[in-house]
Short mmCIF file of C-alpha atoms and ligand atoms in Angstrom, two decimals:
data_model
loop_
_atom_site.label_atom_id
_atom_site.label_comp_id
_atom_site.label_asym_id
_atom_site.label_seq_id
_atom_site.Cartn_x
_atom_site.Cartn_y
_atom_site.Cartn_z
CA MET A 17 88.44 136.11 110.74
CA SER A 18 90.04 132.96 109.31
CA ALA A 19 87.81 130.02 108.28
CA ALA A 20 89.41 127.87 111.01
CA ALA A 21 88.71 130.48 113.70
CA ALA A 22 85.14 130.93 112.46
CA SER A 23 84.44 127.18 112.62
CA THR A 24 86.01 127.05 116.12
CA ASP A 25 83.58 129.81 117.22
CA ARG A 26 80.60 127.87 115.94
CA ARG A 27 81.45 124.77 117.97
CA GLU A 28 78.63 123.42 120.13
CA PHE A 29 81.04 121.87 122.65
CA GLU A 30 84.24 123.06 124.25
CA PHE A 31 87.16 121.36 122.53
CA ALA A 32 90.62 122.29 123.79
CA PRO A 33 93.93 121.34 122.11
CA ALA A 34 94.53 119.03 125.11
CA ASP A 35 91.28 117.19 124.27
CA HIS A 36 92.45 116.70 120.70
CA HIS A 37 95.84 115.44 121.90
CA ALA A 38 94.23 112.96 124.31
CA ILE A 39 92.03 111.58 121.51
CA ALA A 40 94.95 111.45 119.06
CA ARG A 41 97.07 109.51 121.58
CA MET A 42 94.28 107.00 122.13
CA VAL A 43 93.57 106.50 118.42
CA TYR A 44 97.28 106.09 117.63
CA ALA A 45 97.78 103.56 120.45
CA GLU A 46 94.75 101.47 119.49
CA LEU A 47 94.51 101.78 115.71
CA GLY A 48 97.84 103.25 114.57
CA ILE A 49 96.00 106.16 112.93
CA LEU A 50 97.80 109.52 113.06
CA LEU A 51 95.68 112.56 113.89
CA PRO A 52 98.02 115.57 113.81
CA ASP A 53 96.91 119.07 114.90
CA GLY A 54 95.72 119.84 111.37
CA LYS A 55 92.99 117.20 111.83
CA ALA A 56 91.46 118.88 114.91
CA GLN A 57 88.37 120.06 113.05
CA LEU A 58 87.82 116.59 111.57
CA VAL A 59 88.19 115.01 115.03
CA TYR A 60 85.73 117.49 116.50
CA GLY A 61 83.24 116.82 113.69
CA ARG A 62 83.37 113.06 114.36
CA VAL A 63 83.36 113.22 118.18
CA ALA A 64 80.72 115.96 118.67
CA PRO A 65 77.76 113.67 117.71
CA ARG A 66 78.97 111.17 120.34
CA VAL A 67 79.21 113.94 123.01
CA ARG A 68 75.65 114.97 122.11
CA ALA A 69 74.35 111.37 122.12
CA CYS A 70 75.78 110.91 125.62
CA GLY A 71 74.04 114.09 126.85
CA LEU A 72 77.32 115.82 127.78
CA THR A 73 78.37 119.42 127.33
CA SER A 74 82.12 119.18 126.66
CA VAL A 75 84.65 116.90 125.00
CA ALA A 76 86.59 116.83 128.29
CA ALA A 77 83.55 115.32 130.05
CA TYR A 78 83.24 112.80 127.22
CA LEU A 79 86.89 111.82 127.65
CA ARG A 80 86.24 111.19 131.34
CA LEU A 81 83.23 109.04 130.44
CA ILE A 82 85.15 106.79 128.03
CA GLU A 83 87.84 106.10 130.63
CA ASP A 84 85.35 103.61 132.17
CA ASP A 85 82.92 102.96 129.32
CA ALA A 86 84.59 100.57 126.89
CA ASP A 87 81.55 100.36 124.58
CA GLU A 88 81.41 104.13 124.14
CA ARG A 89 85.17 104.22 123.65
CA GLY A 90 84.68 101.67 120.85
CA ARG A 91 81.99 103.87 119.27
CA MET A 92 84.37 106.83 119.35
CA LEU A 93 87.17 104.85 117.70
CA ASP A 94 84.71 103.63 115.08
CA ALA A 95 83.61 107.23 114.41
CA LEU A 96 87.24 108.28 113.93
CA THR A 97 87.98 105.80 111.13
CA THR A 98 87.75 107.13 107.59
CA ASN A 99 85.83 104.62 105.49
CA HIS A 100 85.82 106.16 102.03
CA THR A 101 85.67 103.44 99.36
CA SER A 102 83.82 102.59 96.15
CA PHE A 103 83.06 99.72 93.79
CA PHE A 104 85.82 99.24 91.18
CA ARG A 105 88.11 101.72 92.94
CA GLU A 106 91.62 101.37 91.46
CA ALA A 107 90.19 98.73 89.12
CA HIS A 108 93.63 97.97 87.62
CA HIS A 109 94.31 95.73 90.63
CA PHE A 110 91.36 93.49 89.86
CA GLU A 111 92.29 93.43 86.15
CA ASP A 112 95.81 92.36 87.15
CA PHE A 113 94.44 89.65 89.45
CA VAL A 114 92.08 88.29 86.77
CA GLU A 115 94.88 88.15 84.17
CA ARG A 116 97.80 87.06 86.31
CA LEU A 117 96.44 84.72 88.97
CA TRP A 118 92.84 83.81 88.25
CA PRO A 119 93.46 81.36 85.35
CA THR A 120 95.69 79.21 87.61
CA LEU A 121 93.55 79.69 90.70
CA SER A 122 90.29 78.81 88.94
CA GLN A 123 91.91 75.66 87.53
CA ARG A 124 93.07 74.76 90.99
CA LEU A 125 89.52 75.22 92.30
CA ALA A 126 88.05 73.10 89.50
CA SER A 127 90.44 70.28 90.37
CA GLY A 128 89.47 70.31 94.04
CA GLY A 129 92.08 72.72 95.44
CA ARG A 130 91.50 75.74 97.66
CA VAL A 131 91.89 79.44 97.07
CA ARG A 132 92.10 82.05 99.83
CA LEU A 133 91.83 85.81 99.28
CA TRP A 134 91.95 88.61 101.86
CA SER A 135 90.58 92.11 101.64
CA ALA A 136 92.27 93.75 104.66
CA ALA A 137 90.59 97.01 105.76
CA CYS A 138 87.62 96.29 103.49
CA SER A 139 85.44 99.15 104.81
CA SER A 140 81.76 98.73 103.81
CA GLY A 141 82.42 95.83 101.43
CA GLU A 142 82.72 97.45 98.01
CA GLU A 143 86.32 96.20 97.63
CA PRO A 144 85.75 92.47 98.32
CA TYR A 145 82.52 92.43 96.29
CA THR A 146 84.31 94.11 93.39
CA TRP A 147 87.12 91.59 93.59
CA LEU A 148 84.78 88.59 93.38
CA MET A 149 82.60 90.16 90.68
CA ALA A 150 85.69 90.88 88.57
CA ALA A 151 86.99 87.33 88.98
CA LEU A 152 83.67 85.55 88.43
CA GLY A 153 82.45 87.69 85.53
CA HIS A 154 78.91 87.75 84.18
CA ASP A 155 78.26 84.13 83.27
CA ARG A 156 75.99 83.54 86.22
CA SER A 157 75.78 79.76 86.12
CA ALA A 158 79.54 79.30 85.60
CA ALA A 159 80.13 81.71 88.48
CA HIS A 160 77.73 79.86 90.75
CA ARG A 161 79.51 76.59 89.91
CA MET A 162 82.84 78.22 90.79
CA LEU A 163 81.46 79.42 94.12
CA LYS A 164 80.63 75.84 95.07
CA HIS A 165 84.38 75.09 95.06
CA ASP A 166 86.71 75.83 97.99
CA LEU A 167 86.98 79.56 97.29
CA ARG A 168 86.90 81.80 100.37
CA MET A 169 87.44 85.47 100.76
CA LEU A 170 88.19 86.98 104.15
CA ALA A 171 87.22 90.64 104.46
CA THR A 172 88.22 92.45 107.64
CA ASP A 173 87.97 95.90 109.12
CA VAL A 174 88.31 97.39 112.58
CA SER A 175 85.06 99.34 112.28
CA PRO A 176 81.96 97.35 113.32
CA SER A 177 79.57 99.80 111.63
CA VAL A 178 81.06 99.41 108.14
CA LEU A 179 81.13 95.62 108.54
CA GLU A 180 77.39 95.70 109.19
CA THR A 181 76.84 97.48 105.86
CA ALA A 182 79.21 95.06 104.15
CA ARG A 183 77.39 91.98 105.45
CA ALA A 184 73.98 93.36 104.44
CA GLY A 185 75.30 94.01 100.92
CA ARG A 186 72.66 96.73 100.36
CA TYR A 187 73.85 99.93 98.69
CA SER A 188 72.36 103.08 97.23
CA ALA A 189 71.85 103.31 93.47
CA ASP A 190 74.53 106.00 93.44
CA THR A 191 77.07 103.75 95.19
CA LEU A 192 76.33 100.91 92.75
CA ARG A 193 76.76 103.20 89.73
CA THR A 194 80.51 102.44 89.35
CA ILE A 195 79.91 98.71 88.77
CA PRO A 196 80.03 98.01 85.01
CA ALA A 197 76.45 97.52 83.76
CA LYS A 198 76.74 93.82 82.82
CA LEU A 199 78.27 92.89 86.16
CA ARG A 200 75.70 94.98 88.00
CA ALA A 201 72.91 93.16 86.15
CA THR A 202 74.47 89.82 87.12
CA TRP A 203 75.28 90.47 90.76
CA VAL A 204 72.92 93.12 92.11
CA SER A 205 69.17 92.60 92.54
CA ASP A 206 66.45 95.12 91.65
CA ARG A 207 66.25 95.79 95.39
CA LEU A 208 69.89 96.97 95.23
CA VAL A 209 71.27 94.04 97.22
CA VAL A 210 74.37 92.07 96.26
CA ASP A 211 73.63 88.42 95.30
CA SER A 212 73.52 86.11 98.33
CA ALA A 213 76.02 83.73 96.69
CA LEU A 214 78.63 86.51 96.78
CA ARG A 215 77.70 87.56 100.31
CA GLU A 216 78.06 83.99 101.50
CA ALA A 217 81.46 83.53 99.83
CA ILE A 218 82.89 86.37 101.91
CA ALA A 219 83.58 86.10 105.65
CA PHE A 220 83.31 89.64 107.02
CA ARG A 221 85.18 89.76 110.34
CA PRO A 222 86.34 92.48 112.76
CA LEU A 223 90.13 92.71 112.84
CA ASN A 224 92.55 95.37 114.02
CA LEU A 225 95.56 95.21 111.69
CA LEU A 226 97.78 96.21 114.62
CA GLY A 227 96.54 93.39 116.87
CA PRO A 228 96.90 89.61 116.76
CA TRP A 229 95.69 87.85 113.59
CA PRO A 230 93.91 84.54 114.16
CA MET A 231 94.38 83.31 110.54
CA LYS A 232 96.69 80.32 110.26
CA GLY A 233 97.01 79.58 106.53
CA ARG A 234 98.50 81.77 103.79
CA PHE A 235 96.55 83.74 101.20
CA ASP A 236 96.88 83.58 97.42
CA ALA A 237 96.31 87.34 97.19
CA ILE A 238 95.80 90.22 99.59
CA CYS A 239 94.32 93.67 99.00
CA CYS A 240 95.40 96.09 101.72
CA ARG A 241 94.60 99.42 100.16
CA ASN A 242 94.25 102.97 101.44
CA VAL A 243 94.67 102.22 105.11
CA MET A 244 98.47 102.50 105.46
CA ILE A 245 98.20 106.18 104.49
CA TYR A 246 96.94 106.79 108.04
CA PHE A 247 99.94 105.06 109.66
CA ASP A 248 103.51 106.16 110.43
CA GLU A 249 106.55 104.48 108.81
CA PRO A 250 107.31 101.92 111.58
CA THR A 251 103.64 100.83 111.69
CA LYS A 252 103.54 100.52 107.90
CA ALA A 253 106.77 98.50 107.76
CA LYS A 254 105.62 96.12 110.50
CA LEU A 255 102.20 95.61 108.90
CA GLN A 256 103.70 95.04 105.45
CA GLY A 257 106.09 92.41 106.87
CA ARG A 258 103.15 90.60 108.46
CA LEU A 259 101.15 90.78 105.22
CA ALA A 260 104.12 89.31 103.34
CA ASP A 261 104.36 86.46 105.90
CA HIS A 262 100.67 85.69 105.35
CA LEU A 263 101.00 85.54 101.56
CA GLU A 264 101.99 82.48 99.48
CA THR A 265 105.14 82.85 97.41
CA GLY A 266 103.75 83.54 93.93
CA GLY A 267 100.85 85.44 95.51
CA MET A 268 99.93 89.07 94.91
CA LEU A 269 99.80 92.03 97.30
CA TYR A 270 97.84 95.08 96.15
CA ILE A 271 98.24 98.37 98.05
CA GLY A 272 96.71 101.84 97.60
CA HIS A 273 97.80 104.24 94.86
CA SER A 274 99.74 106.54 97.21
CA GLU A 275 101.28 103.76 99.30
CA ARG A 276 104.76 102.20 98.93
CA LEU A 277 106.47 99.13 100.33
CA SER A 278 109.20 99.77 102.89
CA PRO A 279 112.70 98.85 101.55
CA ASP A 280 113.03 95.65 103.65
CA VAL A 281 109.66 94.30 102.62
CA ALA A 282 110.12 95.35 98.98
CA LYS A 283 113.05 92.86 98.75
CA ARG A 284 110.57 90.00 99.06
CA PHE A 285 108.47 91.26 96.12
CA GLU A 286 108.70 92.12 92.45
CA CYS A 287 106.70 95.18 91.47
CA VAL A 288 104.70 93.96 88.46
CA GLY A 289 102.25 96.82 87.97
CA ARG A 290 100.91 99.99 89.58
CA THR A 291 101.13 99.25 93.35
CA ALA A 292 100.85 95.54 92.46
CA TYR A 293 103.48 93.28 94.04
CA LEU A 294 104.26 89.62 93.32
CA LYS A 295 105.80 87.79 96.27
CA VAL A 296 109.01 86.17 94.99
CA HIS A 297 110.92 85.39 98.21
CA ALA A 298 109.63 83.77 101.39
C1 LIG B 322 89.79 104.52 103.38
S1 LIG B 322 89.16 102.95 103.85
C2 LIG B 322 89.81 101.90 102.57
C3 LIG B 322 88.80 100.89 102.10
C4 LIG B 322 89.23 100.02 100.93
N1 LIG B 322 90.38 99.22 101.29
C5 LIG B 322 89.54 100.87 99.73
O1 LIG B 322 90.69 101.04 99.36
O2 LIG B 322 88.59 101.38 99.13
C6 LIG B 322 90.24 102.57 105.25
C7 LIG B 322 89.64 101.50 106.17
O3 LIG B 322 90.67 101.09 107.07
C8 LIG B 322 90.07 100.79 108.31
N2 LIG B 322 91.09 100.83 109.36
C9 LIG B 322 91.72 101.91 109.90
N3 LIG B 322 92.59 101.53 110.83
C10 LIG B 322 92.54 100.18 110.90
C11 LIG B 322 93.20 99.21 111.69
N4 LIG B 322 94.11 99.54 112.61
N5 LIG B 322 92.88 97.90 111.50
C12 LIG B 322 91.96 97.54 110.57
N6 LIG B 322 91.29 98.42 109.80
C13 LIG B 322 91.57 99.73 109.96
C14 LIG B 322 88.98 101.84 108.46
O4 LIG B 322 87.98 101.43 109.37
C15 LIG B 322 88.49 101.99 107.01
O5 LIG B 322 87.33 101.24 106.78
#
């Protein structure tokens, strides 16, 4: 018996291909995430705990329930997002930011100007915290002075559960392990909580990248990493165009290691490093 057939046999709940297709259609329409047939086992693994929690005996019954229960539908969508992340993941982006933009931006802050950064699809917060730690360094009092200036980071995700973790800023010792020791000593307490000054500098907000964006001003830099891999080409191209519109000329866009800019959007940028793009044309 194949591994796939064996795992199908062990399923607690009935899960027909039609159930998978109904879920995939819903997730694509709401979040843009593609869930092809090859992801059926993953979908089952994420949805089964919700079926159990609702006291139902089949995925089909669960699908009927969420037709009228918007909260449960939200919990299912949340469960179907993939939130893998880590501190100092693809650290070359933060090194690039610190070398290329931070000297000018920190001067601007010191002379009363404003700086706006956006971590789009921030998951449980490791990315925005890393970004600020990398920029502020380990001189605690200088960093705290800098944070009193008009420096704001927006960090958004569609998943409410990861945003809760992000706001709390509490991580396991294993999760915190990838922060360089000196920065960890500066920014993480003995109780394994990120410094409140960092937590307060970041506005963690729910935002679906496919929906309307309430932000009015432009950002000096945007990280939108490892979320476009779940989207199809038209969704990626549209999102990238919107990200470019929300970025200052001279600002930086950082995307995930396996992601690329669509040809139309790429014309507005100069590629200046590994998946690091400088906006050169409005
Ligand atoms: C793999 S994580 C990437 C986290 C972080 N950017 C990184 O690179 O480590 C992808 C995140 O994208 C979020 N996401 C998926 N679809 C989204 C959408 N339509 N709008 C906003 N966030 C979305 C997920 O909830 C998840 O937290």
